PDB file of C-alpha atoms and ligand atoms in Angstrom:
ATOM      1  CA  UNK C   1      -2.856  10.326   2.086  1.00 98.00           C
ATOM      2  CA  UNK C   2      -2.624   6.773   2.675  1.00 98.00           C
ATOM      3  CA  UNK C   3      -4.708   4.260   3.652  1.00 98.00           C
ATOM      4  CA  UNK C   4      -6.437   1.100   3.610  1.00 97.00           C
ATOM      5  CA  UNK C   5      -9.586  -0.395   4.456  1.00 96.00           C
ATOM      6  CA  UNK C   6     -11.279  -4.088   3.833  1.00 95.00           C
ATOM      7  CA  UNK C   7     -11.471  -3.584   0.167  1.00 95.00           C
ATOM      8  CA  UNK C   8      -8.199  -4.824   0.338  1.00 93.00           C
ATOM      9  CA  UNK C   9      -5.855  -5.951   4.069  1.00 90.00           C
ATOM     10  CA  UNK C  10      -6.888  -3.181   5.974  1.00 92.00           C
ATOM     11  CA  UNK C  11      -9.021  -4.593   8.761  1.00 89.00           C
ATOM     12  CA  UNK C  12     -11.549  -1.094   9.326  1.00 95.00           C
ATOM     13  CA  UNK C  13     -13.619  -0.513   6.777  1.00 97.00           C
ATOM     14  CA  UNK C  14     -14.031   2.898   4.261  1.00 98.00           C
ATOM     15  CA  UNK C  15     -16.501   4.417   6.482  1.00 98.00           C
ATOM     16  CA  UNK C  16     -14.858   3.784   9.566  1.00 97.00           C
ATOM     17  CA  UNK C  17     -11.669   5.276   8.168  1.00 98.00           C
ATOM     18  CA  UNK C  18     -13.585   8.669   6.987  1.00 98.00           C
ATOM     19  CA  UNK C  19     -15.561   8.838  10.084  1.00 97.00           C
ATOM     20  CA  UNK C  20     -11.846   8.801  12.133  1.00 97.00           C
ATOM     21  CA  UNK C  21     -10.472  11.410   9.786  1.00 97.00           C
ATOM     22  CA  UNK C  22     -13.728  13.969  10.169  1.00 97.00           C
ATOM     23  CA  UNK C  23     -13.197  13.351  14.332  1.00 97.00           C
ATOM     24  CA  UNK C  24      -9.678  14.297  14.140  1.00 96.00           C
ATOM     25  CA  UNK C  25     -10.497  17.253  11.912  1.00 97.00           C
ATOM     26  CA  UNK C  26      -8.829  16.777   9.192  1.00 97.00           C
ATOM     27  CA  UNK C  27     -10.219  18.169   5.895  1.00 97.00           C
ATOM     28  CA  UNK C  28      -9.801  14.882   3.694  1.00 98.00           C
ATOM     29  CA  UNK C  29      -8.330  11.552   2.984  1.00 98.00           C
ATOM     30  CA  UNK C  30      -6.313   9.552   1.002  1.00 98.00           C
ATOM     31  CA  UNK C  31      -7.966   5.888  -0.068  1.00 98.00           C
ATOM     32  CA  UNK C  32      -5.275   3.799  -1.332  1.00 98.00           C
ATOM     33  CA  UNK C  33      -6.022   0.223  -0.913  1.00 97.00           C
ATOM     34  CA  UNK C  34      -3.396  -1.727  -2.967  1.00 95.00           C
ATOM     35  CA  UNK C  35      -4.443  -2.969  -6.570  1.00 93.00           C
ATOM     36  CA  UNK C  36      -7.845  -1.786  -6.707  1.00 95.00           C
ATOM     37  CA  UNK C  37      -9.969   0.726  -7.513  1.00 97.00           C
ATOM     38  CA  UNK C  38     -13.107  -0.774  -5.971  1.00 97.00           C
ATOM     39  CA  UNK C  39     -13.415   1.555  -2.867  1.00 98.00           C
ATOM     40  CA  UNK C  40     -13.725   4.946  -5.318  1.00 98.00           C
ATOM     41  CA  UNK C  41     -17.560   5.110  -5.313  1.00 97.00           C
ATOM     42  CA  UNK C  42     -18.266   4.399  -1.668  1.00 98.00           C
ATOM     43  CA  UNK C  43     -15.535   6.926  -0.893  1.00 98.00           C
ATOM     44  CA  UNK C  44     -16.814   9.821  -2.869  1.00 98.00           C
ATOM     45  CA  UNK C  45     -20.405   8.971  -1.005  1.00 98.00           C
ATOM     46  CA  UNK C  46     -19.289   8.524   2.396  1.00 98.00           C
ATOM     47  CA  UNK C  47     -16.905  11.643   2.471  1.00 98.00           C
ATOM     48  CA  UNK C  48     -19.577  13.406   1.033  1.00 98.00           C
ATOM     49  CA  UNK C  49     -22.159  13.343   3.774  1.00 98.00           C
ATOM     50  CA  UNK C  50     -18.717  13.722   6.050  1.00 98.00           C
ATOM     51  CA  UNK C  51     -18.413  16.946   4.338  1.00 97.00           C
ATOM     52  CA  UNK C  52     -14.346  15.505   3.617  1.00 98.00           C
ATOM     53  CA  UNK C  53     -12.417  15.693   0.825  1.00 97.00           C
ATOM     54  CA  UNK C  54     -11.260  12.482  -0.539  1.00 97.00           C
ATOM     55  CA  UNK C  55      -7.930  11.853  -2.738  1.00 97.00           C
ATOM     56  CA  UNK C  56      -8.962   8.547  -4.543  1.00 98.00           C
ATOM     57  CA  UNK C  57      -6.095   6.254  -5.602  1.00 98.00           C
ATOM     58  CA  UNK C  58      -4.334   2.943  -4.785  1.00 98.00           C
ATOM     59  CA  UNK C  59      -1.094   1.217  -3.936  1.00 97.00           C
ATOM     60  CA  UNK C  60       0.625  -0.533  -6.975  1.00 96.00           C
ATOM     61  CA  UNK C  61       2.760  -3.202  -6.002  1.00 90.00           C
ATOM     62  CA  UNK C  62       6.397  -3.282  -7.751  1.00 94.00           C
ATOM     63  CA  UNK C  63       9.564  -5.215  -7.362  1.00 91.00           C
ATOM     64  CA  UNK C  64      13.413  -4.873  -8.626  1.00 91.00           C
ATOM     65  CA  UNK C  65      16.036  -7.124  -7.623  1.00 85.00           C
ATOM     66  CA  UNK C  66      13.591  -9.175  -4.984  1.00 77.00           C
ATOM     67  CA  UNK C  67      12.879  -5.133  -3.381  1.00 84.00           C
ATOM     68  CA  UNK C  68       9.407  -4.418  -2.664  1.00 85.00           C
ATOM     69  CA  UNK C  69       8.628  -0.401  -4.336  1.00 94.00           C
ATOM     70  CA  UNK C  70       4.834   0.571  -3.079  1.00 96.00           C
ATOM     71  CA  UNK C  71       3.658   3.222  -5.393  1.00 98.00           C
ATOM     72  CA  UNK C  72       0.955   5.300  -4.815  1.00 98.00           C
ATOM     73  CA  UNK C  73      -1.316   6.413  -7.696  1.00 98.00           C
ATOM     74  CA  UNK C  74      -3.505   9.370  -7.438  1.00 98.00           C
ATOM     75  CA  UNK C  75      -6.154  10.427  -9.095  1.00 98.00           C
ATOM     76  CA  UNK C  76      -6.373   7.774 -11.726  1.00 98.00           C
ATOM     77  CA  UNK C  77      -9.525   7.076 -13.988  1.00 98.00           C
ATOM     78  CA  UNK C  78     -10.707   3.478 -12.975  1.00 97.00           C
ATOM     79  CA  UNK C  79     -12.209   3.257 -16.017  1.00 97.00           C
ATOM     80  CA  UNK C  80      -8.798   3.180 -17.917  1.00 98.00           C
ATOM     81  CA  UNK C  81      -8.301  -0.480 -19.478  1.00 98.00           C
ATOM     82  CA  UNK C  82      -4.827  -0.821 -19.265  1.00 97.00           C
ATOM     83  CA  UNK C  83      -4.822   0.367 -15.500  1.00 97.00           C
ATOM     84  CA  UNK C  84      -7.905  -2.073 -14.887  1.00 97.00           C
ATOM     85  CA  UNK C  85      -6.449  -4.951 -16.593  1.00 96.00           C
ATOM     86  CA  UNK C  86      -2.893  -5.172 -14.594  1.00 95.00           C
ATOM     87  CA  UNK C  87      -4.836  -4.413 -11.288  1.00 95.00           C
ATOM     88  CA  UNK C  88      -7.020  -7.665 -12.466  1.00 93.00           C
ATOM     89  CA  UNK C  89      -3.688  -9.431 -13.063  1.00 93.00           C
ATOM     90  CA  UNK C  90      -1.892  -8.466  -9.736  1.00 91.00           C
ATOM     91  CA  UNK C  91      -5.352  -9.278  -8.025  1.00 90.00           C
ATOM     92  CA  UNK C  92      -5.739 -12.861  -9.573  1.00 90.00           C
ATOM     93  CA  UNK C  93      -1.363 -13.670  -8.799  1.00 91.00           C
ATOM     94  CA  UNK C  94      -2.276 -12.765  -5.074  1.00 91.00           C
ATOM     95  CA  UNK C  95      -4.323 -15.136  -4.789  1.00 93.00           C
ATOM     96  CA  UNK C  96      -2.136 -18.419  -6.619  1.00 95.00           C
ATOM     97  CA  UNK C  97       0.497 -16.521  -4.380  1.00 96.00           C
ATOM     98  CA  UNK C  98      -1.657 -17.039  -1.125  1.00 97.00           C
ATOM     99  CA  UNK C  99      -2.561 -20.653  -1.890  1.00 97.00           C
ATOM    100  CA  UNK C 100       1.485 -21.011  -2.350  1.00 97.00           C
ATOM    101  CA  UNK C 101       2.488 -19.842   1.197  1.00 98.00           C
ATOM    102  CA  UNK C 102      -0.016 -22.039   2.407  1.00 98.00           C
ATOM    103  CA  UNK C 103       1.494 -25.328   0.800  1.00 98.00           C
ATOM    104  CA  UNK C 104       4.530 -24.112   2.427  1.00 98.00           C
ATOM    105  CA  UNK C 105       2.943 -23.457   5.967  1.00 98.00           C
ATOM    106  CA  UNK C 106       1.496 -27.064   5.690  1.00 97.00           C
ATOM    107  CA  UNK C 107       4.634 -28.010   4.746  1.00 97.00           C
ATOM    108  CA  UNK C 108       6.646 -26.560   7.907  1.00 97.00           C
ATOM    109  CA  UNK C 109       3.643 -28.422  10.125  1.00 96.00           C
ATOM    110  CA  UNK C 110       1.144 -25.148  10.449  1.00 96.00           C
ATOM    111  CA  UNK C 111      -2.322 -26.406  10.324  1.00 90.00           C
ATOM    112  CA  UNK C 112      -3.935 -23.787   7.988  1.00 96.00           C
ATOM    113  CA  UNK C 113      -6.599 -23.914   5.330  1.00 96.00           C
ATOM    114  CA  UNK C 114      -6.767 -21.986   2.028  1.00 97.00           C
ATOM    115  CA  UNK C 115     -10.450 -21.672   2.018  1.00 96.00           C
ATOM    116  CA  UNK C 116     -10.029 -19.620   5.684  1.00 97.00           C
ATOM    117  CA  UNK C 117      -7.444 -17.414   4.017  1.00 97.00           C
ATOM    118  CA  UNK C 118      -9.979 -16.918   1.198  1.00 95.00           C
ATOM    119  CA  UNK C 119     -13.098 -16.371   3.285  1.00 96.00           C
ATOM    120  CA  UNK C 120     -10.535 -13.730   5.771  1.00 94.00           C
ATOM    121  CA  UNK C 121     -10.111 -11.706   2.594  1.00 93.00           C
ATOM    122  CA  UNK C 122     -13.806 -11.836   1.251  1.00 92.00           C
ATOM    123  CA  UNK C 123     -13.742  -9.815  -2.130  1.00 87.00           C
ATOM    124  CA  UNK C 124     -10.251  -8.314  -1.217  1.00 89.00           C
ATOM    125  CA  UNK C 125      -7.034  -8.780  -2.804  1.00 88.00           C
ATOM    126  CA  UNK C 126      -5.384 -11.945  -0.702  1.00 93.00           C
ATOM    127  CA  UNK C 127      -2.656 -10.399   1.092  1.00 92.00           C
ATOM    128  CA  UNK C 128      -0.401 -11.681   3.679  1.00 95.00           C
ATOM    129  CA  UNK C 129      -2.390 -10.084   6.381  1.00 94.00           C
ATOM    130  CA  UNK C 130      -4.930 -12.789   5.579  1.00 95.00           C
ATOM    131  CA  UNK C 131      -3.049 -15.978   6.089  1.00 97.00           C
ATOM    132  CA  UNK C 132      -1.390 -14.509   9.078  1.00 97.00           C
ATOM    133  CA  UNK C 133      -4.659 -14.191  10.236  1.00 96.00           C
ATOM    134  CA  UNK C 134      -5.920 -17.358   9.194  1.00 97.00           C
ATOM    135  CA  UNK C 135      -3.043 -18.796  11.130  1.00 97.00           C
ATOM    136  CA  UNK C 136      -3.400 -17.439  14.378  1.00 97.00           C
ATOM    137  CA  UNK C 137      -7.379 -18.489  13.872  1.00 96.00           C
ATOM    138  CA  UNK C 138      -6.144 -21.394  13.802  1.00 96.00           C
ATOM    139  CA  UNK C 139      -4.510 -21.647  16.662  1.00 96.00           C
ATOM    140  CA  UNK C 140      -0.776 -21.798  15.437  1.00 95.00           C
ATOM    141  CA  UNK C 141       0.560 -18.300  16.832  1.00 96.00           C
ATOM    142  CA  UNK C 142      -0.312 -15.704  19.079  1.00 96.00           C
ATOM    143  CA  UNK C 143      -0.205 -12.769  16.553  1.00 95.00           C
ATOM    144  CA  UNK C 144      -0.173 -11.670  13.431  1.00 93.00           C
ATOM    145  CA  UNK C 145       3.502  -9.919  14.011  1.00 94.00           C
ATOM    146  CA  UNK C 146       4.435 -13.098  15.774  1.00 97.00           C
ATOM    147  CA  UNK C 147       2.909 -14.810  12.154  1.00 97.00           C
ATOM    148  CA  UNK C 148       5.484 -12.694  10.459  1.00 96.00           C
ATOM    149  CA  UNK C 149       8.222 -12.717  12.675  1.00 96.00           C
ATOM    150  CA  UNK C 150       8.601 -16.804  12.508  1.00 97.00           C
ATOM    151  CA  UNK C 151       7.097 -16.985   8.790  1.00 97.00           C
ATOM    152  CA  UNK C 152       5.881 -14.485   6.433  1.00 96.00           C
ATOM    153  CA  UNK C 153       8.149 -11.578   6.617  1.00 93.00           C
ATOM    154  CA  UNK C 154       9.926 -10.927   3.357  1.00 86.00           C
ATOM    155  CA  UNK C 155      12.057 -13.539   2.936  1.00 88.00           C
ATOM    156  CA  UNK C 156      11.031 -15.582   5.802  1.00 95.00           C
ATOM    157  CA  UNK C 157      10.108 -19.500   5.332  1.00 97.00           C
ATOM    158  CA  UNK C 158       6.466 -19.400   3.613  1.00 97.00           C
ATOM    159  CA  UNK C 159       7.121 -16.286   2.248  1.00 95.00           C
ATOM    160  CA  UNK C 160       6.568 -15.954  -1.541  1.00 93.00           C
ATOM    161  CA  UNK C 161       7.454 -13.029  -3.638  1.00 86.00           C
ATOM    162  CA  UNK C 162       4.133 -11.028  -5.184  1.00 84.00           C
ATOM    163  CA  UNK C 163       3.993 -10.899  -8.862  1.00 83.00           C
ATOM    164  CA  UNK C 164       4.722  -7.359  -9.219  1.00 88.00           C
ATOM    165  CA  UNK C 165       5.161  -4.527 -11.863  1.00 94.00           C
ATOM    166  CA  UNK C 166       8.496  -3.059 -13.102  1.00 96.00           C
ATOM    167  CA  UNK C 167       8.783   0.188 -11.123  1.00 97.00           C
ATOM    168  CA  UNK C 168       8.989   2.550 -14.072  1.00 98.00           C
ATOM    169  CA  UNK C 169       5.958   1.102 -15.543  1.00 97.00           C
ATOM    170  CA  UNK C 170       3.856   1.372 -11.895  1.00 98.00           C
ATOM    171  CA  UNK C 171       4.844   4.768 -12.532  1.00 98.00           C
ATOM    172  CA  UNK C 172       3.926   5.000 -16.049  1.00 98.00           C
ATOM    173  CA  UNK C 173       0.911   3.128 -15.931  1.00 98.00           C
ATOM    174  CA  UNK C 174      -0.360   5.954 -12.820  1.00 98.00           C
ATOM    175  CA  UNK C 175       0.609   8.667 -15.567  1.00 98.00           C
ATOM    176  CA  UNK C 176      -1.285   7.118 -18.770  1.00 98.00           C
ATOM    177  CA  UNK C 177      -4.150   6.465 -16.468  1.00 98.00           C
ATOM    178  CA  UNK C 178      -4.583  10.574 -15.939  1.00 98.00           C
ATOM    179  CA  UNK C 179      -2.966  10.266 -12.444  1.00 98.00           C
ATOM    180  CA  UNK C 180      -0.011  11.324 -10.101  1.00 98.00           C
ATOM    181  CA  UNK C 181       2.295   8.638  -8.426  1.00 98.00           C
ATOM    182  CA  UNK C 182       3.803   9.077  -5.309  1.00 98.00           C
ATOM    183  CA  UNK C 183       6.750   6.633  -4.154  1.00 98.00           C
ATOM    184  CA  UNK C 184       5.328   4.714  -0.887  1.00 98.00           C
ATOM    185  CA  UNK C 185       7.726   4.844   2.755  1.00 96.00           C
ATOM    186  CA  UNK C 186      10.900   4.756   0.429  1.00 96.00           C
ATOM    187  CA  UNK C 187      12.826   4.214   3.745  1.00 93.00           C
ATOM    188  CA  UNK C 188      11.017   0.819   4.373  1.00 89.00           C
ATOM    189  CA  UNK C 189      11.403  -2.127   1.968  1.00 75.00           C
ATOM    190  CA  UNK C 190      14.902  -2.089   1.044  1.00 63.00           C
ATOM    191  CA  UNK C 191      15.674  -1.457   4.413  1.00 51.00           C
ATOM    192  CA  UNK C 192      13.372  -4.920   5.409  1.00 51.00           C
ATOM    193  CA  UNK C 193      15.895  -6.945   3.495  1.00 50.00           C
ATOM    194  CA  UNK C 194      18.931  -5.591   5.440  1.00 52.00           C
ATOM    195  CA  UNK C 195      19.454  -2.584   2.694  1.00 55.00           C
ATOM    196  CA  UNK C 196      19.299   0.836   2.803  1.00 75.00           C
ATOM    197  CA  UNK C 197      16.066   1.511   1.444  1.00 88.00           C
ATOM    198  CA  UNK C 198      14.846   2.059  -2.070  1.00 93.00           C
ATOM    199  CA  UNK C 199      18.056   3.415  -3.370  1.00 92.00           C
ATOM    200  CA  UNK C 200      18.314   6.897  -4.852  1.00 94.00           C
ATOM    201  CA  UNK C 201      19.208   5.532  -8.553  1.00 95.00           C
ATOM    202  CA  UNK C 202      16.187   4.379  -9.126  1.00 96.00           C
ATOM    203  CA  UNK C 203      13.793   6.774  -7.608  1.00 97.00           C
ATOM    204  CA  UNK C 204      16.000   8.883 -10.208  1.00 98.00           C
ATOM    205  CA  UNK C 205      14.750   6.811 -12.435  1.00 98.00           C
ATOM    206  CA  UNK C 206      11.228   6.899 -11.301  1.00 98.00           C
ATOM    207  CA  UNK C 207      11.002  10.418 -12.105  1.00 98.00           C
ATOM    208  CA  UNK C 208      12.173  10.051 -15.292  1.00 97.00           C
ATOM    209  CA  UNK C 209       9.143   7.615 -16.135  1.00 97.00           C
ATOM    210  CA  UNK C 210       7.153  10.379 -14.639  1.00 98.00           C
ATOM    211  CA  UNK C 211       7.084  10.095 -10.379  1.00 98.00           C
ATOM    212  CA  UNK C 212       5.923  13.433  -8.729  1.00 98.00           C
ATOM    213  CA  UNK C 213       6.502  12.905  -4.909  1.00 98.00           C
ATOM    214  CA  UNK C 214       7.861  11.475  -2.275  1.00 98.00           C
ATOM    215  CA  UNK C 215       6.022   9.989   0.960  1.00 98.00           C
ATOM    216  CA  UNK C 216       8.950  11.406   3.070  1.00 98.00           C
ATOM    217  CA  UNK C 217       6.496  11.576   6.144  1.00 98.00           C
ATOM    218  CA  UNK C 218       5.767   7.938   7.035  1.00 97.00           C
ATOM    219  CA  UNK C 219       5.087   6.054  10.821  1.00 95.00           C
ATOM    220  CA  UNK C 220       7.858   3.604  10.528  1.00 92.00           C
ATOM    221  CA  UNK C 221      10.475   5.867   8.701  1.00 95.00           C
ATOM    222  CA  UNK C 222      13.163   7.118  11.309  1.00 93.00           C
ATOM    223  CA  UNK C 223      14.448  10.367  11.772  1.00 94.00           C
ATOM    224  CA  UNK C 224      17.642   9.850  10.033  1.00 93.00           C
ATOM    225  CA  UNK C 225      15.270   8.097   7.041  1.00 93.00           C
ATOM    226  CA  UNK C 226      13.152  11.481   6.957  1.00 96.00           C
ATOM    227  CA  UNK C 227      16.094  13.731   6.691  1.00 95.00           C
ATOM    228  CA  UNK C 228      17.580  11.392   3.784  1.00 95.00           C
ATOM    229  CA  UNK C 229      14.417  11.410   1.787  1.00 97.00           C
ATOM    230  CA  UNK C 230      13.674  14.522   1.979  1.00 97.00           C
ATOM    231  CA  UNK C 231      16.997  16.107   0.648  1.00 97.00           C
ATOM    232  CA  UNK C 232      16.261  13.599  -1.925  1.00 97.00           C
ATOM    233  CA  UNK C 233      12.697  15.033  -2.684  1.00 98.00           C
ATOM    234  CA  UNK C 234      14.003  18.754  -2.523  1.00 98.00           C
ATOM    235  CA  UNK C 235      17.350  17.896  -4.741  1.00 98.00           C
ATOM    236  CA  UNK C 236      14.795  16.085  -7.143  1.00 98.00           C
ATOM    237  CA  UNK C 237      12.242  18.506  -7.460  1.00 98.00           C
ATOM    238  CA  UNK C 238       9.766  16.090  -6.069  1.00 98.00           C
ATOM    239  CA  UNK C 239       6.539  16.952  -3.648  1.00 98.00           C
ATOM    240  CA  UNK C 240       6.910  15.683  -0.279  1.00 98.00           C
ATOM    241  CA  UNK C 241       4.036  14.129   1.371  1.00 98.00           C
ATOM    242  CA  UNK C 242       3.008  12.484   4.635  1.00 98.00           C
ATOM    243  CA  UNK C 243       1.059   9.222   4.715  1.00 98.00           C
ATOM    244  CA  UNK C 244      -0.062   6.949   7.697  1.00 97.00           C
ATOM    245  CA  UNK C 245      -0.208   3.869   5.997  1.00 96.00           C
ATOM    246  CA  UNK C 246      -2.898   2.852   8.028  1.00 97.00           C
ATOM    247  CA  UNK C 247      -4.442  -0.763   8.554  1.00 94.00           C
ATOM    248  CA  UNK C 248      -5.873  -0.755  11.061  1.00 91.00           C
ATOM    249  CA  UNK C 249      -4.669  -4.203  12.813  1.00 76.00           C
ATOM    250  CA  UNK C 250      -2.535  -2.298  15.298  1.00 71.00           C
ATOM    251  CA  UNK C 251      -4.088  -1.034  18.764  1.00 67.00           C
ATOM    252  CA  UNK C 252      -5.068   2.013  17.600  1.00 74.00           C
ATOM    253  CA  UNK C 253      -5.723   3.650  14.330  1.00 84.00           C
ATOM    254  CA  UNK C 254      -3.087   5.291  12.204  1.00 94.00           C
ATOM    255  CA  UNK C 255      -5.176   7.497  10.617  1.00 96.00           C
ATOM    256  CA  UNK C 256      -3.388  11.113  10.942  1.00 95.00           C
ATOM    257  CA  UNK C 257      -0.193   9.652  12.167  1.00 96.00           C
ATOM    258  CA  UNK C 258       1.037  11.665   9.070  1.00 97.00           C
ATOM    259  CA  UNK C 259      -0.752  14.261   6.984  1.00 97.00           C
ATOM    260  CA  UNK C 260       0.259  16.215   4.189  1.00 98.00           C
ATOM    261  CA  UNK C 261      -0.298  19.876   3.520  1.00 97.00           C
ATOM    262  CA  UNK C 262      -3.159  21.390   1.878  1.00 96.00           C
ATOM    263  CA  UNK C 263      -0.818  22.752  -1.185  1.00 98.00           C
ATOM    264  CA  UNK C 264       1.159  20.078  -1.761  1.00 98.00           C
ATOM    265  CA  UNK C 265      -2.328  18.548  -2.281  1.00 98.00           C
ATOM    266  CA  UNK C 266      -3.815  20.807  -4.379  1.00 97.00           C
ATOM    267  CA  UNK C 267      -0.412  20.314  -6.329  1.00 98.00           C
ATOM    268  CA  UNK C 268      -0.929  16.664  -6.797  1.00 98.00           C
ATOM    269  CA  UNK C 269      -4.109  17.513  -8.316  1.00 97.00           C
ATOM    270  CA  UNK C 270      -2.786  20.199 -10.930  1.00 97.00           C
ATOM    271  CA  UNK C 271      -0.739  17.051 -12.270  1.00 96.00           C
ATOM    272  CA  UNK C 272      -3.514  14.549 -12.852  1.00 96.00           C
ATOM    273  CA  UNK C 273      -5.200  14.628 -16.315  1.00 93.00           C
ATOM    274  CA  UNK C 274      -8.177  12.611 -15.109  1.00 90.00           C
ATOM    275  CA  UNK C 275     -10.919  14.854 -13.436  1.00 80.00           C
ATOM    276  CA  UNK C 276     -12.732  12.181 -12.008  1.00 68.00           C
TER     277      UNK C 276
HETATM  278  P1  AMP X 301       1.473  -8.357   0.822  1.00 70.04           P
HETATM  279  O1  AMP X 301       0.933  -7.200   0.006  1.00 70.04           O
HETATM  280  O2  AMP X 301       0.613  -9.564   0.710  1.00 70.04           O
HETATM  281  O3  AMP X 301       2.926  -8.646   0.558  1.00 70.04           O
HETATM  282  O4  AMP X 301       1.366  -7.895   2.361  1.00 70.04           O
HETATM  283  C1  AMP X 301       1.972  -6.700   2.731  1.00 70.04           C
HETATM  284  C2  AMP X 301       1.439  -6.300   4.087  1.00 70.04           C
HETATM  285  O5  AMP X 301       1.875  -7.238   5.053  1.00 70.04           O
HETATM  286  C3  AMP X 301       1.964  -4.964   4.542  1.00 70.04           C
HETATM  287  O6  AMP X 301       1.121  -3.911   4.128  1.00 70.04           O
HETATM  288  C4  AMP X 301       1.959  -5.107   6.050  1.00 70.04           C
HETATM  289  O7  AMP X 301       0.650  -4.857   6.544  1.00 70.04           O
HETATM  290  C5  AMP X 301       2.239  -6.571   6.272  1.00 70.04           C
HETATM  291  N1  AMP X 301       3.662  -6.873   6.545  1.00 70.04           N
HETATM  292  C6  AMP X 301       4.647  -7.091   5.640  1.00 70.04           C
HETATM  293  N2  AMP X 301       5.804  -7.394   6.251  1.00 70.04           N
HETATM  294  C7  AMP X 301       5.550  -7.374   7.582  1.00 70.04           C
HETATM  295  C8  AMP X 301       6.352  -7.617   8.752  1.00 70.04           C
HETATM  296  N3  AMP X 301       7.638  -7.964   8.674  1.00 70.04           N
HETATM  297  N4  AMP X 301       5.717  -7.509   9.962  1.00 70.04           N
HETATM  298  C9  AMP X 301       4.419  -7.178  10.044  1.00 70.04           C
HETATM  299  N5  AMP X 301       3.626  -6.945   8.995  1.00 70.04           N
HETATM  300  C10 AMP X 301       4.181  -7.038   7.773  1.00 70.04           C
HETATM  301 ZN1   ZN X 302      -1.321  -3.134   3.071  1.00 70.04          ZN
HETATM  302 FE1   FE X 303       3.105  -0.182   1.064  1.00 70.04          FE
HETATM  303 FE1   FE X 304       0.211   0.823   2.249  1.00 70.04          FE
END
């Protein structure tokens, strides 16, 4: 219910992702590569002959108070203008973002060049997978975690923020687009920048504007993270779901790490408007 793929910093590519999820036999997949719709059509083809089901959507990115929210839109019509316009607009900030955290590489003494970071994305949206990997390329680290570690993670010396939506109108903008949003690894960002997670008051919030589910089920969410989200989910009346978040640029693939079931799927779909 959550992955990504090289139409946007996922390093495998759509068909290599479905052809993973047929071998482990599960019966579909979720594309979600963040801001973009691009990967729909290739999807629907290559699941096709995989005899998969596919749940097409993407991975909005939204900030409040310097906290990343990831939300997860399902089922949206890419042919809806206002949704393809702000994806165009968070696509085009990531990349004056990218050529930002260069200058500031440069500027701590890492030799690394823009037009790498560029060519490392190709047609995807720049994302800080890139330069990390345009800096070990060059030479300058090990890693892409070690990358992170010493400069990219949120908050960290080259690290600048992402031009990002208001939560509620991520949210929104899934729901006037005909689809369902799910709240991304709640447990995660907040928690990055030394906080608890996204806090309950605003995924309260979130479901006013319209939010549906929870990704409760999540690789890097602890135990103690799982249990807290999902009395949130069941107090709130949201779905819970289970996503792997998978990119790919680990040793192994992600893909089934965390799966959701079939009715809480089928669920999902009785909320979107768009029958695409
Ligand atoms: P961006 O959308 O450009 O902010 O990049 C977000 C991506 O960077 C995430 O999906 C992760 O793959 C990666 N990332 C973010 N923070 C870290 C971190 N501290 N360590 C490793 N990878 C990270
Ligand atoms: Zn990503
Ligand atoms: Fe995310
Ligand atoms: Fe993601």
């Amino acid at each position: 219910m959550h992955t990504h793929s090289t139409f946007s910093d996922g390093v495998t590519t759509i068909e290599h992702n479905l052809e993973v999820a047929a071998r482990l036999g599960l019966e579909g997949l979720g594309i979600t590569d963040h801001d973009t719709t691009e990967p729909f059509a290739l999807a629907v083809e290559v699941a096709g002959r995989l005899g998969l089901d596919v749940l097409l959507g993407t991975e909005l990115s939204a900030e409040e108070h310097g906290v990343s929210v990831h939300v997860l839109g399902y089922g949206v019509d890419p042919d809806d203008a206002a949704l393809a316009a702000e994806l165009e607009r968070l696509r085009d900030e990531r990349g004056h973002r990218a050529r930002a955290m260069v200058a500031k590489l440069e500027a701590l003494g890492v030799p690394v060049r823009f037009e790498r970071v560029e060519a490392l994305a190709g047609d995807a949206p720049i994302g800080r997978p890139h330069v990390a990997a345009a800096v070990v390329e060059a030479g300058a680290a090990g890693s892409l975690q070690e990358v992170f570690d010493r400069y990219l993670a949120d908050g960290g010396p080259a690290f600048v923020p992402k031009h990002a939506l208001p939560p509620e109108a991520a949210v929104a903008l899934v729901v006037a687009a005909g689809g369902v949003s799910v709240l991304a690894h709640p447990g995660l960002h907040g928690a990055r920048d030394g906080r608890e997670g996204i806090p309950v008051e605003l995924i309260e919030r979130l479901v006013g504007a319209g939010l549906a589910g929870l990704e409760v089920d999540h690789p890097d969410h602890t135990p103690a993270q799982r249990r807290r989200y999902a009395e949130v989910a069941d107090r709130l009346g949201l779905l819970v779901t289970g996503g792997s978040d998978h990119h790919g640029s680990g040793t192994r693939d992600r893909i089934g790490a965390a799966t959701t079931p079939r009715e809480v799927v089928a669920a999902l779909r009785g909320r979107c408007r768009h029958r695409g």
